[in-house]
Coordinates of C-alpha atoms and ligand atoms in Angstrom, one line a residue:
X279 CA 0.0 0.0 0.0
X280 CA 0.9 3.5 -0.9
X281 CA 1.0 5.1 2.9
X282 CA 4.4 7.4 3.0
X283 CA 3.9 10.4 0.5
X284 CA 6.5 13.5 0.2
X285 CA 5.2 16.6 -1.3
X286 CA 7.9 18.9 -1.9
X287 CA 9.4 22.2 -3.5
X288 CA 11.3 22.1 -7.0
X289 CA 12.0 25.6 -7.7
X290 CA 12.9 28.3 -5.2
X291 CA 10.1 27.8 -2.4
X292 CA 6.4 29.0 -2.5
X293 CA 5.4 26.5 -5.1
X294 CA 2.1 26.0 -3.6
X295 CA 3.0 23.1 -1.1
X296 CA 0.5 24.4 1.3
X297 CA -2.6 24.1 -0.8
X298 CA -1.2 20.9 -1.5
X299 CA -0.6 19.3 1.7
X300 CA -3.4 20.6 2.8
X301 CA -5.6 18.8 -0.5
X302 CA -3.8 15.5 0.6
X303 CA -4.0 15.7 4.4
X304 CA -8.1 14.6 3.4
X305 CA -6.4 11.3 2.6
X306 CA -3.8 11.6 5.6
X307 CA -3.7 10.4 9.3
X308 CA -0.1 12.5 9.9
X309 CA 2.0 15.1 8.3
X310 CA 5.3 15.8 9.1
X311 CA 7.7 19.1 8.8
X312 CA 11.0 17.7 8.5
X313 CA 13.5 20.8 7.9
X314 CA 13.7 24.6 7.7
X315 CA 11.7 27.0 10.4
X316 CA 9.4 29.5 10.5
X317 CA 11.3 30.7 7.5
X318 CA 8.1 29.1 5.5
X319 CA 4.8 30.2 4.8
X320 CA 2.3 28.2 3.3
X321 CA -1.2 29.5 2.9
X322 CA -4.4 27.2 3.1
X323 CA -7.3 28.9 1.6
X324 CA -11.0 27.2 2.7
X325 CA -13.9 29.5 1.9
X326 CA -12.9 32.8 2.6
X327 CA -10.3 31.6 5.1
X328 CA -6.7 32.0 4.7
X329 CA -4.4 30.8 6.9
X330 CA -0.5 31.0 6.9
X331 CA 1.4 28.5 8.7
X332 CA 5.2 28.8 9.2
X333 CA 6.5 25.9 12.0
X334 CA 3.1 23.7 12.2
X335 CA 2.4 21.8 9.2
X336 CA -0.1 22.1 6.8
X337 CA -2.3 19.2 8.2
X338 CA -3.5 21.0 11.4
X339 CA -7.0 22.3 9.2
X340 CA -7.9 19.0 9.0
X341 CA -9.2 18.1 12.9
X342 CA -8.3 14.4 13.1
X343 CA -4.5 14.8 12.2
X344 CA -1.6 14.6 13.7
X345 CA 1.2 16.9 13.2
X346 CA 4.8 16.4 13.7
X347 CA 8.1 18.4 13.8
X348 CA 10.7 16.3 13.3
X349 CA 14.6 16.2 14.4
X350 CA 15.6 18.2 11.3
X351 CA 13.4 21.6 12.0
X352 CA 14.6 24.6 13.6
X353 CA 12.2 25.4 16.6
X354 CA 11.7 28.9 17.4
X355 CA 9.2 28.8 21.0
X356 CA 7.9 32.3 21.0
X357 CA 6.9 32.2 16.9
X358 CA 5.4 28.6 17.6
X359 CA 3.2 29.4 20.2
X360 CA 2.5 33.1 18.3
X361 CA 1.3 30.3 15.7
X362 CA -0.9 28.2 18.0
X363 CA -2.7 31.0 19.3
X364 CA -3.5 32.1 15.6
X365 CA -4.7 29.3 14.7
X366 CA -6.9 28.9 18.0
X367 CA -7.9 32.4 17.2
X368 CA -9.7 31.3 14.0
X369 CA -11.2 28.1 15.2
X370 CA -9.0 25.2 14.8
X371 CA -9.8 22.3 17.5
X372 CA -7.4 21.3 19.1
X373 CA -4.5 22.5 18.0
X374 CA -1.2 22.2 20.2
X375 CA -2.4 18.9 21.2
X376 CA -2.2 17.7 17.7
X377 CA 1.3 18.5 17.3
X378 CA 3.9 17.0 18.4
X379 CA 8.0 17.7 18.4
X380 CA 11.3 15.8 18.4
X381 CA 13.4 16.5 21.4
X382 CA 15.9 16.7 18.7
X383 CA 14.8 19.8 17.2
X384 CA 17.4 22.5 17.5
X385 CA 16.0 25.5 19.6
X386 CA 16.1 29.0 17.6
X387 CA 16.8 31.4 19.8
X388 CA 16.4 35.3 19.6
X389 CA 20.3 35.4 19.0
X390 CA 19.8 33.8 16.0
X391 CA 18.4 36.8 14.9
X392 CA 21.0 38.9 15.8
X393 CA 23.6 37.2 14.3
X394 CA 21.5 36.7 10.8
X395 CA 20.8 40.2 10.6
X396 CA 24.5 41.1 11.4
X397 CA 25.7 39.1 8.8
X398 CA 23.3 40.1 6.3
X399 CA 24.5 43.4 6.6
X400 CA 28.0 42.6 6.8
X401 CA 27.5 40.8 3.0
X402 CA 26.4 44.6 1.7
X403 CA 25.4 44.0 -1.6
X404 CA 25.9 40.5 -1.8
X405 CA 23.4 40.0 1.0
X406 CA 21.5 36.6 0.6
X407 CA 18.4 38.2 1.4
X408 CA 17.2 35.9 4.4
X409 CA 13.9 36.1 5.6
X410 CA 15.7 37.5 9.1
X411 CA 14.2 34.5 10.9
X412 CA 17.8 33.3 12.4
X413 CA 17.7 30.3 10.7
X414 CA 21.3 29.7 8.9
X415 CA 22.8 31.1 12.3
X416 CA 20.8 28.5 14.8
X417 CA 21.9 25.6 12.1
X418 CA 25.3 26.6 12.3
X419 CA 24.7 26.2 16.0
X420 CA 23.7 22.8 15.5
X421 CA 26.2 21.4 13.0
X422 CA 28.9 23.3 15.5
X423 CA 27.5 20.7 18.6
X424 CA 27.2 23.4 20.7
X425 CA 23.5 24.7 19.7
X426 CA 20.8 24.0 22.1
X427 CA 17.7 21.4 21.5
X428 CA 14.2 21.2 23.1
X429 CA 15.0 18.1 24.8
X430 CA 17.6 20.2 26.8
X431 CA 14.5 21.6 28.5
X432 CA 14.3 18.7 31.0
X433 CA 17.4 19.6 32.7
X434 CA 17.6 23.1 33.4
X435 CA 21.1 23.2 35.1
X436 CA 22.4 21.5 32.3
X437 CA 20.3 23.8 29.7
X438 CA 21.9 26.8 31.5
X439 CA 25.5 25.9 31.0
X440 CA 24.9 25.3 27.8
X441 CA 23.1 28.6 26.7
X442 CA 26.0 30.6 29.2
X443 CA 28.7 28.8 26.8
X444 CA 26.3 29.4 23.6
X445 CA 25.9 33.2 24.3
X446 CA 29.5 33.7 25.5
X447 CA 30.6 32.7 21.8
X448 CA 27.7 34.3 20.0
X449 CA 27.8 37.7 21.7
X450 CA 31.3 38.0 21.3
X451 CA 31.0 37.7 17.3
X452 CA 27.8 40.5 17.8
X453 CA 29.6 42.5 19.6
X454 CA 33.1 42.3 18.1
X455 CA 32.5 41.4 14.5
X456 CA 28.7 42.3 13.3
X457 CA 29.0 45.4 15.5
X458 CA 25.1 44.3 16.7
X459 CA 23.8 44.8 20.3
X460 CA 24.7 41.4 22.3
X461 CA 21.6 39.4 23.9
X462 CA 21.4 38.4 27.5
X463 CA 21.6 35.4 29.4
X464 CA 18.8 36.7 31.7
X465 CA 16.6 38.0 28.7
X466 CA 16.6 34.3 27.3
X467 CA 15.8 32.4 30.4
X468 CA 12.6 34.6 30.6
X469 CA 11.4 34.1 27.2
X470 CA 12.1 30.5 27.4
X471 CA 10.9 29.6 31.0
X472 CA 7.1 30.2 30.8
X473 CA 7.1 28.2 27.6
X474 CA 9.2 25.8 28.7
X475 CA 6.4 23.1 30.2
X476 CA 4.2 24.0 27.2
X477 CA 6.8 22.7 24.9
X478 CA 7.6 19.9 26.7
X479 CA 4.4 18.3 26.7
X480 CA 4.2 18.4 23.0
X481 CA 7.8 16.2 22.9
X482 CA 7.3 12.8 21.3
X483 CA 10.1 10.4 19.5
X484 CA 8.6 11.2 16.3
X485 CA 10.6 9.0 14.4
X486 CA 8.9 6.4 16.4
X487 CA 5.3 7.7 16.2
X488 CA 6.1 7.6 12.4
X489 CA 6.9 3.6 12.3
X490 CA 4.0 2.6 14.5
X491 CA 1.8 4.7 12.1
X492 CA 3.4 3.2 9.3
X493 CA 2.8 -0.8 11.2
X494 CA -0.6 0.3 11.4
X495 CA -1.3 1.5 8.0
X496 CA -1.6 5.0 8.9
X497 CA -0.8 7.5 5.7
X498 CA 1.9 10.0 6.5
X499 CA 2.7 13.2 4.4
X500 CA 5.8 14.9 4.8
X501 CA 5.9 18.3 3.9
X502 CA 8.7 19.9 2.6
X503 CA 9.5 23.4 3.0
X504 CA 11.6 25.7 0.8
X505 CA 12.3 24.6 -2.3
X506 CA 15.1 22.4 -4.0
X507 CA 16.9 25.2 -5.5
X508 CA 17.5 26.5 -1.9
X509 CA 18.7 23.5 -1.0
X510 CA 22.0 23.6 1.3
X511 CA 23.9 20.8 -0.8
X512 CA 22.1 20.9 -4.3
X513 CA 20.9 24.8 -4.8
X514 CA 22.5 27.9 -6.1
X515 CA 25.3 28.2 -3.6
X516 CA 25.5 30.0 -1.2
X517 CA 22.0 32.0 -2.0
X518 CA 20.1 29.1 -0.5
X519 CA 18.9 28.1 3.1
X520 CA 20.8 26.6 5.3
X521 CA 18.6 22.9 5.1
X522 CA 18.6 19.9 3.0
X523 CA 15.0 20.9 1.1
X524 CA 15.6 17.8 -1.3
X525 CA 13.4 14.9 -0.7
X526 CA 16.5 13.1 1.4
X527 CA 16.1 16.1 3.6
X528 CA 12.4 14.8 4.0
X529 CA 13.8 11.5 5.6
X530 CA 16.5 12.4 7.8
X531 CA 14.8 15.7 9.3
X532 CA 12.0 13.0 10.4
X533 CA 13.8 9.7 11.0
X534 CA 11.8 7.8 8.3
X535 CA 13.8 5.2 7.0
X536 CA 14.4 5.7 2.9
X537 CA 12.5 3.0 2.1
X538 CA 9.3 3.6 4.1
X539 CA 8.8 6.5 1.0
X540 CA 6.6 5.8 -1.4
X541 CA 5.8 8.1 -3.6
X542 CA 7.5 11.8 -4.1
X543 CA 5.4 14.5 -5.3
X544 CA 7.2 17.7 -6.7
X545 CA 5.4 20.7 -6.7
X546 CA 6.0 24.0 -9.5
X547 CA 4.1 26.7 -10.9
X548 CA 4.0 27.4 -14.4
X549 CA 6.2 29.7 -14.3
X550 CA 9.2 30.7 -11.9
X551 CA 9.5 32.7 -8.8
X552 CA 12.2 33.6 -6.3
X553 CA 12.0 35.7 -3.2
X554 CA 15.7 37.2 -2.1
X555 CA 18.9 37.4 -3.8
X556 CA 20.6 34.5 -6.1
X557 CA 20.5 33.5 -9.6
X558 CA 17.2 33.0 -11.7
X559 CA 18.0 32.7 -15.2
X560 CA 14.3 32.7 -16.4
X561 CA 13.9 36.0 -14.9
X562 CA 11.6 38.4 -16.6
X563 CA 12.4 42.0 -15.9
X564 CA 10.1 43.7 -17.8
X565 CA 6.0 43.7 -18.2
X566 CA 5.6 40.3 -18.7
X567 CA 7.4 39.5 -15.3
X568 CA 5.2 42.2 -13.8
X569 CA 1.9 41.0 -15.2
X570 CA 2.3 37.5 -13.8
X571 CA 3.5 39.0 -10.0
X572 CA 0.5 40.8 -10.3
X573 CA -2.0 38.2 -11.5
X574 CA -0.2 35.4 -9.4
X575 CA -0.2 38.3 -6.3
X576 CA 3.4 37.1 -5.7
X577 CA 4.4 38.4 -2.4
X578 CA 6.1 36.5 0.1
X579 CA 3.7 35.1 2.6
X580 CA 6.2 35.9 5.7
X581 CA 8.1 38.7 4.8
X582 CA 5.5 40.2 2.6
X583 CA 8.6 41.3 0.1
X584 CA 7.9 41.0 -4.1
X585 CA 8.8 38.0 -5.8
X586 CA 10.4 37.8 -8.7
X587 CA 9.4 36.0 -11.7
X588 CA 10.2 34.4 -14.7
X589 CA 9.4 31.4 -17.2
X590 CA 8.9 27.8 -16.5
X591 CA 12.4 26.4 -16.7
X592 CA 13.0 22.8 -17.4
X593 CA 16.6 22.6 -17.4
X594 CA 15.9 23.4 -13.2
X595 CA 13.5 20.8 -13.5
X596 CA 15.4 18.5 -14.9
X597 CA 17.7 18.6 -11.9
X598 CA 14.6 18.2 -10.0
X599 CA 13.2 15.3 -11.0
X600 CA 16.9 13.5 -11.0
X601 CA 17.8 14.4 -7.4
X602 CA 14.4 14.1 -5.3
X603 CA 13.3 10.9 -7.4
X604 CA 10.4 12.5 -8.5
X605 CA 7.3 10.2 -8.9
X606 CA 4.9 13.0 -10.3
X607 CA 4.5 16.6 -10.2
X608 CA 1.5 19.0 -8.8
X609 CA 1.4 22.3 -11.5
X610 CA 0.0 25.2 -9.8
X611 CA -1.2 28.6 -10.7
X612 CA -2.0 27.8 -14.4
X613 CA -4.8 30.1 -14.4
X614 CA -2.3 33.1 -13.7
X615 CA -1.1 32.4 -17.3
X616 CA -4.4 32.9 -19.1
X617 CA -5.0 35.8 -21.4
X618 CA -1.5 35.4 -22.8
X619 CA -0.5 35.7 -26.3
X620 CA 2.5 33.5 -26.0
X621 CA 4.0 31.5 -23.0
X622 CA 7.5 30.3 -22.9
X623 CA 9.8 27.2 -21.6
X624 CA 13.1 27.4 -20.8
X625 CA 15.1 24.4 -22.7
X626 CA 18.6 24.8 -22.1
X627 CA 20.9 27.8 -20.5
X628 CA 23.7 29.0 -23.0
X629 CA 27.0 29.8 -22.3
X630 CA 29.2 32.4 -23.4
X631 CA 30.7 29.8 -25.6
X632 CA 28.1 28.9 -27.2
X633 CA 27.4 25.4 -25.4
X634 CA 24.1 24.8 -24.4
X635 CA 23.8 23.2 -20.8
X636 CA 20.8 20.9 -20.4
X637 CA 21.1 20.9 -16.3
X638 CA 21.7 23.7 -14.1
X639 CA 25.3 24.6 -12.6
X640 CA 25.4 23.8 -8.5
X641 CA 27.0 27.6 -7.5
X642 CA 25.5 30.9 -8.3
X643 CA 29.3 32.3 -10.0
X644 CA 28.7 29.2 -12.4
X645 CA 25.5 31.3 -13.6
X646 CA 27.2 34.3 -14.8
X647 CA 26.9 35.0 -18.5
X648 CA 24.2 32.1 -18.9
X649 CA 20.9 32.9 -21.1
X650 CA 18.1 30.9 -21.3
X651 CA 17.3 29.0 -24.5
X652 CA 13.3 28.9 -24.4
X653 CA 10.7 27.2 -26.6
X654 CA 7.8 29.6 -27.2
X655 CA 3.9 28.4 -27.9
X656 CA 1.2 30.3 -28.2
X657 CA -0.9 31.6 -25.7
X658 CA -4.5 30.9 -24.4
X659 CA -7.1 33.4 -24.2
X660 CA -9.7 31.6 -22.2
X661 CA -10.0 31.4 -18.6
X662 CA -8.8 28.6 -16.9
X663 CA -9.1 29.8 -13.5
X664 CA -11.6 26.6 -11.0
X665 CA -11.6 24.4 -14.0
X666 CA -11.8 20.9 -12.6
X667 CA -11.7 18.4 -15.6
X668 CA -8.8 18.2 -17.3
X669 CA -10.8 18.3 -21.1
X670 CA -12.4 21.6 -19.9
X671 CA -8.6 23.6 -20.7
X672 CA -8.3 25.3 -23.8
X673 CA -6.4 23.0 -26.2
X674 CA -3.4 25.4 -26.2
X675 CA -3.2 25.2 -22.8
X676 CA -3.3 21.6 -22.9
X677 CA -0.2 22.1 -25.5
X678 CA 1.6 23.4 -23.2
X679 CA 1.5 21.4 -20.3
X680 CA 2.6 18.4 -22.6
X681 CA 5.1 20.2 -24.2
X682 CA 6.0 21.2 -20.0
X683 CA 6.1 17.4 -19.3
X684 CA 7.8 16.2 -22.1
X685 CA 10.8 18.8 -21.4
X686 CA 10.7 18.2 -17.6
X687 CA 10.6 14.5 -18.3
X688 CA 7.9 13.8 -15.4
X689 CA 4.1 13.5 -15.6
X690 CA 1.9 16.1 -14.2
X691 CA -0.1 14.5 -11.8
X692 CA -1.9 17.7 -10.0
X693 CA -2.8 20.9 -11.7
X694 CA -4.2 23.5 -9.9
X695 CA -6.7 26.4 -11.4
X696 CA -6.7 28.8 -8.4
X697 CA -6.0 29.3 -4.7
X698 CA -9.1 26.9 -3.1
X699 CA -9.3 23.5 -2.2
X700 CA -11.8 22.5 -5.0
X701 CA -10.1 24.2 -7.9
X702 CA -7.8 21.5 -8.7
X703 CA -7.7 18.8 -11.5
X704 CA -6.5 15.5 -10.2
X705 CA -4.7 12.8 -13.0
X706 CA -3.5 10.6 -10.6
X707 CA -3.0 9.9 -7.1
X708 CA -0.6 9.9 -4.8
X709 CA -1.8 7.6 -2.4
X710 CA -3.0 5.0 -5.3
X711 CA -2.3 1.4 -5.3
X712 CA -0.2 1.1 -8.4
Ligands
GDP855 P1 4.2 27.5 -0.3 O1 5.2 28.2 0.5 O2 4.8 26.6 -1.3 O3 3.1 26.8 0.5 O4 3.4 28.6 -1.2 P2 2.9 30.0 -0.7 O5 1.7 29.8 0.2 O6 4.0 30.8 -0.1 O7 2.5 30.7 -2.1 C1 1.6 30.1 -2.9 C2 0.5 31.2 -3.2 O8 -0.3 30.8 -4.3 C3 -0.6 31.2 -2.1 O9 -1.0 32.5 -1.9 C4 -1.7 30.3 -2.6 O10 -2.9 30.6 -2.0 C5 -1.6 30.6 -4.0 N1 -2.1 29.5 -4.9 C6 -1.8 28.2 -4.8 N2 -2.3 27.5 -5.9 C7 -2.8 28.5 -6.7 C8 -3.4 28.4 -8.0 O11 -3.6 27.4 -8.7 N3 -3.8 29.6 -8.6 C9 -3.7 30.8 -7.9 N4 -4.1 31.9 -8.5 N5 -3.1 30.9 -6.7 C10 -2.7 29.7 -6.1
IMO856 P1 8.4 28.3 1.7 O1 8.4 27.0 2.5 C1 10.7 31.2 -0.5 C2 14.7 32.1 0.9 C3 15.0 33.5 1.4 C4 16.5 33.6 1.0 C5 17.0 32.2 1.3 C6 17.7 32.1 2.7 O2 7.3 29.2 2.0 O3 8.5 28.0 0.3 P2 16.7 31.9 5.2 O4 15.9 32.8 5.9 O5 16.1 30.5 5.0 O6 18.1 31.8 5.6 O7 16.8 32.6 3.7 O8 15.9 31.3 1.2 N1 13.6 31.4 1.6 C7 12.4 31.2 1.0 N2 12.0 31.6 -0.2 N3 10.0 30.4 0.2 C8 10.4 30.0 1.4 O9 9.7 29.1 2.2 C9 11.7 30.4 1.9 N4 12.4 30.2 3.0 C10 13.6 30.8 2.8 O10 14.2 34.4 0.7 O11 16.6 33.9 -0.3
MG857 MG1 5.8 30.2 1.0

């Protein structure tokens, strides 16, 4: 049986993963954040409700799931429970029950913050553009072995030392290289104390909650966050977040074996965005760029900051597919598209030379002096915004989205007409027995 689906990011984050964890979490018991923080946002709209989560996943809409935060996210206790009480505010039952943590997690701490916004202003104009959240800084922390996790809430002497020893380090570096105001000890302890018993209740070995819910059939979704060209390893170096967002990332950020996967759902729009800094060679600059952030009302969900777009590029994809194992892919936003008079795909990225790369470099200088080779089709003028059946799209939209899948060399297996649950086309299923 089918039970262990990843739905994932394959360009540069807000792909839509939201809308579709949330569309799948009707088929799922459990779904499970893996890596990154509250560097996410990932809207669920129901009705005339939209909701943006950042740490909890997308499952907590549906009441009778569980959610888990596995080793690999970076916790941050005050934006968490900011979150809960959000989400409590616009009805959700039961709500910080239903989620549970691993002690593993690495605790973000409000010196993360300091140190990422000292060091994105100590990188001038070659500033990543971070969403500000302190994530890079608190997994530096943990890859260092001397960050601090939310199992080290159980022992308070001990948690003490180690945030003394944590903050002697980090405050020197704010005070003597970023030139930042340092944080204190005593400040800390006061956030974290009155949380502290919240959080602890909602600790759990998720990786074994996981494989008793996998022994008992249960279907688990684990929710990526970011997108696989921010990935640490595998995305355009060093303008990327500081987590493995490939599907990999999925299964050690959770503690899921490899093989208890079974099937990976990528998730892209039509076309391309990307919030921050960092290459983007399908890039549109001009009106055509600004008619689809308009349309598409790209805006970043946490930081509120204008994305920038561009064409659909399969050479990205390409990589995509090859290093998440892609089993299908969910298309979203097609109706931003319509109206139209040509739409383009990205084939291949030219180099000054001449040669025509069919995958994308792995570091942002390897970009420099690449254009995009695209394939242009004509346009559709028809809406396409709800549609639900597949034969309903206008033919040349239906063009295109072969001609998307033949170049990306995966089948579409989602496509998405608009923001709500309902205005979706489904070709096949994830959870399917096949
Ligand atoms: P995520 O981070 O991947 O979950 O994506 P975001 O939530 O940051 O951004 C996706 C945005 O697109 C959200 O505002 C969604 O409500 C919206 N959205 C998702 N699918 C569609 C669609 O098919 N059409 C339109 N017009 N909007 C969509
Ligand atoms: P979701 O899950 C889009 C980008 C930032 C910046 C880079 C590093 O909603 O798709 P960080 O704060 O992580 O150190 O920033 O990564 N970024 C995202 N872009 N969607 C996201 O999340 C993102 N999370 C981080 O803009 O370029
Ligand atoms: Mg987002």
């Amino acid at each position: 049986m089918p039970n262990n689906v990843i739905v994932l990011g394959t360009q540069w984050g807000d792909e839509g993963k939201g809308k579709v964890a949330d569309l799948l979490t009707s088929k799922a018991n459990i779904v499970v954040r893996s890596q990154g923080g509250n560097n996410a946002g990932h809207t669920l709209v129901v009705g005339d409700k939209k909701v943006v989560v950042r740490l909890v996943p997308s499952g907590i809409l549906h009441p009778e799931c569980l959610c888990l935060i596995g080793s690999g996210v970076v916790v941050n206790p005050e934006a968490l429970f900011e979150e809960i009480a959000e989400l409590n505010k616009a009805g959700v039952p039961n709500v910080e029950q239903r989620i549970k943590i691993c002690g593993a997690s690495a605790l973000l701490l409000p010196v993360h913050k300091s140190i990422d916004r000292g060091a994105e202003k100590k990188r001038g104009k070659n500033a990543i553009g971070t969403t500000g959240r302190g994530i890079g800084p608190c997994y530096e922390d943990k890859v260092a072995r001397r960050g601090l996790r939310v199992g080290d809430l159980y022992e308070m002497d001990r948690f003490r030392e180690k945030l003394k020893d944590l903050l002697e380090y980090r405050n020197f570096m704010l005070k003597n290289f970023y030139d930042e105001p340092e944080v204190s000890f005593d400040s800390v302890m006061a956030m974290i104390e009155p949380l502290r018993e919240r959080l602890l209740a909602m600790v759990t070995d998720v990786a074994a909650v996981i494989d008793e819910g996998r022994k008992q059939g249960k279907k688990i979704l684990f929710e990526g966050a970011q997108g696989t060209f921010l990935d640490i390893d595998y995305g355009t170096y060093p303008y990327v977040t500081s987590s493995n967002t490939v599907a990999g990332g999925c299964v050690t950020g959770s503690g899921a074996g490899p093989l208890a996967i079974d099937y990976i759902l990528g998730i892209a729009k039509v076309y391309t965005t990307r919030v921050g800094g960092g290459p983007f060679p399908t890039e549109l600059n001009d009106a055509v760029g600004e008619g689809i952030r308009a349309r598409g009302k790209e805006f970043g969900a946490v930081t509120g900051r204008p994305r920038r777009t561009g064409w659909y590029d399969a050479v990205a994809m390409r990589r995509a597919v090859m290093i998440n194992s892609l089993s299908g892919l969910a298309l979203m936003k097609m109706d931003v598209l319509d109206g139209m008079d040509e739409v383009k795909i990205c084939i291949g990225y030219k180099r000054p030379d001449g040669v025509v790369l069919e995958l994308p470099p792995l570091a942002a200088c390897e970009y420099e002096g690449l254009e995009p080779v695209y394939e242009s089709m004509p346009g559709w003028k028809e809406s396409t915004y709800g549609v639900t059946e597949y034969g309903k799209l206008p033919q040349n939209a239906r063009n295109f989205l072969k001609r998307l899948e033949d170049l990306s060399g995966v089948k579409v297996a989602i496509l998405s007409t608009g923001p709500e649950r309902d205005q979706t086309i489904y070709l096949d299923d994830p959870f399917a027995d096949r």
